[in-house]
XYZ file of C-alpha atoms in Angstrom:
324
model
C 94.166 100.085 64.431
C 91.433 102.188 66.019
C 91.567 101.977 69.788
C 88.180 103.530 70.546
C 85.130 104.950 68.786
C 85.167 105.992 65.128
C 84.851 109.583 63.953
C 81.049 109.728 63.764
C 80.633 108.167 67.206
C 83.227 110.516 68.697
C 81.332 113.561 67.437
C 78.156 112.138 68.987
C 79.770 111.050 72.274
C 79.063 112.973 75.462
C 80.689 112.119 78.773
C 78.495 110.979 81.666
C 80.709 112.925 84.091
C 78.945 115.253 86.521
C 80.824 117.772 88.640
C 80.239 117.654 92.406
C 78.066 120.517 93.706
C 81.010 121.941 95.648
C 83.585 121.591 92.824
C 84.048 125.354 92.511
C 84.103 125.952 96.256
C 86.738 123.245 96.738
C 89.045 124.757 94.143
C 88.435 128.347 95.257
C 89.417 127.362 98.791
C 92.468 125.445 97.548
C 93.729 128.377 95.476
C 93.039 130.893 98.242
C 95.126 128.774 100.583
C 97.952 128.521 98.025
C 97.897 132.249 97.255
C 98.312 133.056 100.936
C 101.975 132.220 100.261
C 104.020 134.846 98.443
C 104.676 133.696 94.872
C 108.402 134.229 95.580
C 109.611 134.038 91.962
C 113.381 133.587 91.774
C 115.121 133.856 88.408
C 118.733 132.720 87.896
C 120.517 133.151 84.534
C 121.828 129.952 82.929
C 124.850 129.966 80.627
C 124.159 128.262 77.298
C 125.708 128.344 73.803
C 122.489 129.855 72.427
C 122.966 133.193 70.615
C 119.379 134.340 70.151
C 117.730 133.177 73.398
C 118.305 133.738 77.103
C 117.589 130.901 79.557
C 116.861 131.132 83.288
C 116.329 128.641 86.089
C 113.112 129.697 87.845
C 111.682 128.773 91.233
C 108.227 129.834 92.461
C 105.912 128.883 95.330
C 103.274 126.289 94.470
C 100.817 124.355 96.625
C 101.695 124.725 100.303
C 104.364 127.261 99.405
C 106.500 124.374 98.123
C 109.226 125.424 95.653
C 108.477 124.483 92.032
C 111.194 124.603 89.384
C 110.894 125.678 85.763
C 112.936 126.880 82.809
C 112.279 130.319 81.433
C 113.397 130.934 77.851
C 112.923 134.238 76.085
C 114.238 136.096 73.036
C 117.526 137.812 73.752
C 117.355 141.576 74.122
C 114.906 144.172 75.360
C 111.734 143.083 73.561
C 109.130 143.168 76.356
C 106.410 143.158 77.357
C 106.191 139.655 75.902
C 103.328 137.226 75.566
C 104.037 134.040 77.507
C 103.583 130.301 77.067
C 103.313 128.100 80.171
C 104.034 124.488 79.260
C 103.555 121.284 81.283
C 105.222 117.964 80.480
C 104.014 114.394 80.054
C 103.491 111.716 82.693
C 106.622 110.778 84.611
C 108.737 113.232 82.622
C 110.487 116.466 83.510
C 111.253 119.972 82.299
C 114.216 118.395 80.464
C 117.352 120.239 79.407
C 117.760 123.993 79.163
C 118.552 123.402 75.473
C 115.296 121.625 74.614
C 111.920 123.020 73.534
C 113.387 126.155 71.963
C 110.655 126.831 69.411
C 108.366 128.967 71.596
C 111.059 131.442 72.613
C 112.362 131.391 69.037
C 108.872 132.382 67.889
C 108.950 135.455 70.144
C 107.390 134.267 73.407
C 108.557 134.090 76.996
C 108.365 130.341 77.610
C 107.973 128.915 81.118
C 108.444 125.132 81.084
C 107.259 123.809 84.434
C 108.683 120.776 86.231
C 105.819 118.653 87.642
C 106.384 117.857 91.300
C 107.291 114.335 92.348
C 107.947 112.975 88.856
C 111.103 112.597 86.793
C 112.615 116.043 87.191
C 114.155 118.135 89.963
C 111.022 119.177 91.918
C 110.173 116.973 94.927
C 106.699 116.473 96.371
C 107.040 117.003 100.131
C 103.555 115.551 100.785
C 103.285 111.813 101.389
C 100.445 109.489 100.403
C 98.782 106.260 101.429
C 98.739 102.970 99.479
C 99.005 103.417 95.719
C 99.577 101.311 92.614
C 103.132 101.941 91.276
C 103.183 105.212 89.355
C 101.622 108.581 90.150
C 97.963 108.294 89.197
C 96.663 106.794 92.467
C 98.913 108.632 94.934
C 96.837 110.110 97.741
C 93.601 108.962 96.151
C 92.044 108.300 99.565
C 90.605 111.837 99.598
C 90.353 114.988 97.522
C 92.573 116.796 100.041
C 95.460 114.334 99.696
C 95.217 113.428 95.994
C 98.457 114.263 94.173
C 96.775 116.187 91.372
C 95.343 118.658 93.875
C 98.910 119.769 94.430
C 99.913 119.523 90.756
C 96.905 121.485 89.447
C 97.444 124.135 92.109
C 101.094 124.366 91.035
C 99.833 124.917 87.472
C 97.615 127.829 88.480
C 100.520 129.280 90.462
C 102.769 128.899 87.408
C 100.432 131.313 85.602
C 100.667 133.653 88.598
C 104.467 133.342 88.507
C 104.901 134.136 84.817
C 102.532 137.089 85.157
C 104.759 138.440 87.932
C 107.769 138.661 85.587
C 108.441 142.267 84.511
C 109.091 141.272 80.896
C 105.716 139.488 80.518
C 102.371 140.999 79.554
C 100.003 139.352 82.090
C 97.055 139.660 79.701
C 98.780 137.503 77.049
C 99.515 134.167 78.759
C 98.665 130.810 77.169
C 98.869 127.309 78.671
C 99.639 124.084 76.844
C 100.965 120.554 76.996
C 100.847 117.036 75.594
C 99.258 114.067 77.405
C 99.539 114.707 81.164
C 100.735 118.196 80.216
C 97.558 118.734 78.198
C 95.429 117.637 81.135
C 97.305 119.963 83.485
C 96.992 122.844 81.001
C 93.247 122.201 80.745
C 92.974 122.315 84.544
C 94.963 125.569 84.592
C 92.600 127.086 82.006
C 89.629 126.103 84.178
C 91.205 127.434 87.371
C 92.527 130.665 85.800
C 89.775 131.422 83.271
C 91.352 134.664 82.027
C 94.326 132.960 80.357
C 94.511 133.966 76.713
C 94.653 130.552 74.998
C 94.941 126.789 75.545
C 96.413 123.904 73.589
C 95.631 120.419 74.928
C 97.306 117.762 72.770
C 95.947 114.260 73.495
C 95.076 115.404 77.046
C 95.316 112.814 79.820
C 93.231 113.090 83.054
C 89.849 113.461 81.326
C 86.683 111.351 81.647
C 88.256 109.129 84.315
C 85.515 106.520 84.646
C 85.410 105.743 80.924
C 89.206 105.807 80.716
C 89.468 103.293 83.565
C 87.210 100.873 81.671
C 88.720 101.056 78.184
C 92.292 102.322 78.724
C 94.472 99.238 78.451
C 97.898 100.877 78.846
C 99.603 102.892 81.522
C 98.883 105.283 83.086
C 95.143 104.517 83.145
C 95.820 100.864 83.885
C 97.299 102.026 87.211
C 93.806 103.137 88.182
C 92.072 99.956 87.057
C 94.624 97.767 88.840
C 94.300 99.809 92.016
C 90.529 99.265 91.874
C 91.016 95.561 91.180
C 92.910 95.358 94.475
C 90.628 97.747 96.393
C 87.279 96.339 95.272
C 85.267 98.203 97.897
C 86.788 101.590 97.005
C 85.268 102.164 93.552
C 82.608 104.678 94.576
C 84.994 106.523 96.890
C 87.713 106.738 94.250
C 85.450 108.157 91.564
C 83.950 110.586 94.070
C 87.502 111.877 94.636
C 88.400 111.929 90.941
C 85.273 113.969 90.178
C 87.144 117.009 91.537
C 90.063 116.449 89.131
C 88.401 115.414 85.864
C 89.336 117.467 82.820
C 85.702 117.426 81.703
C 84.853 119.494 84.787
C 87.617 122.004 84.120
C 86.641 122.200 80.431
C 83.144 123.331 81.395
C 84.702 126.265 83.265
C 87.411 127.348 80.819
C 86.748 130.271 78.490
C 89.984 130.841 76.546
C 90.152 129.956 72.849
C 91.278 126.314 72.779
C 92.856 123.844 70.404
C 92.534 120.149 71.197
C 93.959 117.211 69.269
C 93.513 113.450 69.286
C 94.988 110.477 67.448
C 92.406 107.796 66.717
C 95.022 105.053 67.182
C 96.020 106.325 70.636
C 96.274 103.392 73.044
C 97.352 105.554 75.993
C 94.657 108.246 76.067
C 91.405 106.925 74.544
C 90.165 109.462 71.967
C 86.642 109.439 73.414
C 88.004 110.851 76.682
C 89.533 113.756 74.749
C 86.201 114.328 73.023
C 84.448 114.172 76.389
C 86.445 117.224 77.462
C 86.233 118.887 74.047
C 82.440 118.698 73.870
C 82.148 120.094 77.413
C 84.556 122.967 76.735
C 82.923 126.302 77.476
C 85.015 128.648 75.346
C 85.630 128.790 71.580
C 87.328 125.598 70.447
C 88.739 123.537 67.620
C 90.043 119.978 67.500
C 92.500 118.251 65.202
C 91.606 114.594 64.595
C 94.339 112.340 63.223
C 93.051 109.018 61.881
C 96.368 107.180 61.616
C 98.248 108.615 64.579
C 98.591 107.478 68.162
C 99.519 109.376 71.296
C 101.627 111.895 69.375
C 98.358 113.061 67.736
C 99.311 115.630 65.084
C 102.892 116.055 66.306
C 104.641 118.879 64.458
C 101.488 119.567 62.444
C 99.660 120.341 65.690
C 102.541 122.623 66.665
C 102.372 124.516 63.381
C 98.605 124.927 63.647
C 98.839 126.265 67.196
C 101.742 128.597 66.394
C 99.602 130.011 63.596
C 96.542 130.297 65.859
C 98.370 131.786 68.848
C 100.083 134.468 66.750
C 97.055 136.761 66.196
C 95.857 136.192 69.781
C 99.134 136.779 71.576
C 101.129 138.937 69.116
C 104.622 137.547 69.788
C 107.688 139.741 69.569
C 109.574 140.110 66.301
C 113.127 138.987 66.863
C 116.057 140.863 65.376
C 118.706 138.833 63.525
C 121.725 137.908 65.686
C 124.790 140.113 65.177
C 128.237 138.666 64.605
């Protein structure tokens, strides 16, 4: 069943979010601090049974100079300079196996799949945090300086820096994308690095926090509402912190052509929060709306639409057939 507003109401909805006056100054200072560290991209070949793709284990310096891990997949052979896709994964997940997510490299892109720090993968988060509800959403929420997504969003901007530093990548043709948390991180990256070439945010999490905390009945948003149920006197402080991390704020600063998607039966990310970011988005934009789908939104149909849309923008390499 529908979990939020209907189609007509979603097109009319506008988020009440307002960015803090020093939003841009806070993020400019954060990125300047991060970029004081050398990007230090390290690329190690990985043996796989794949015949048409090469895979590499990548490390680069994120927030605080902390090492962030990623997979790099690219078409086999000398086909550069390549357009690149930087992908971020869902909440609590990981970069997965070297043999997963092969479609982007198979379509002719260099594909950097980033491991989000402190979640289910191989990248730790060296920074600690104060009291939090179990999960990741409220870690460090006492202040904007300590909030976990300050580090994660900075890592995302540095991931764009890292892929642009690769000799086989054309730095002018880099897109960012993800599903759920990955979509929210990609949206933040597009706001922080406004010259990326394209964005795909599929059912993006981390948008329109105040509304999500009131109507989101499943994790992860329930982590926020339960934290506030325990810390009754912290509501204003918490939303003052989250104002620096809301996808609606990043959307208003992002200029790349963007494709959003939402499933109207999504119980994890309320569709109105996706539309809150979509309506605020500064650059050219489209959105796929799926009446009978949940958090997967358009699934493979979204993927096909974005592959078709990214092609003319990014001009992926044409791969030669594998030889025997």
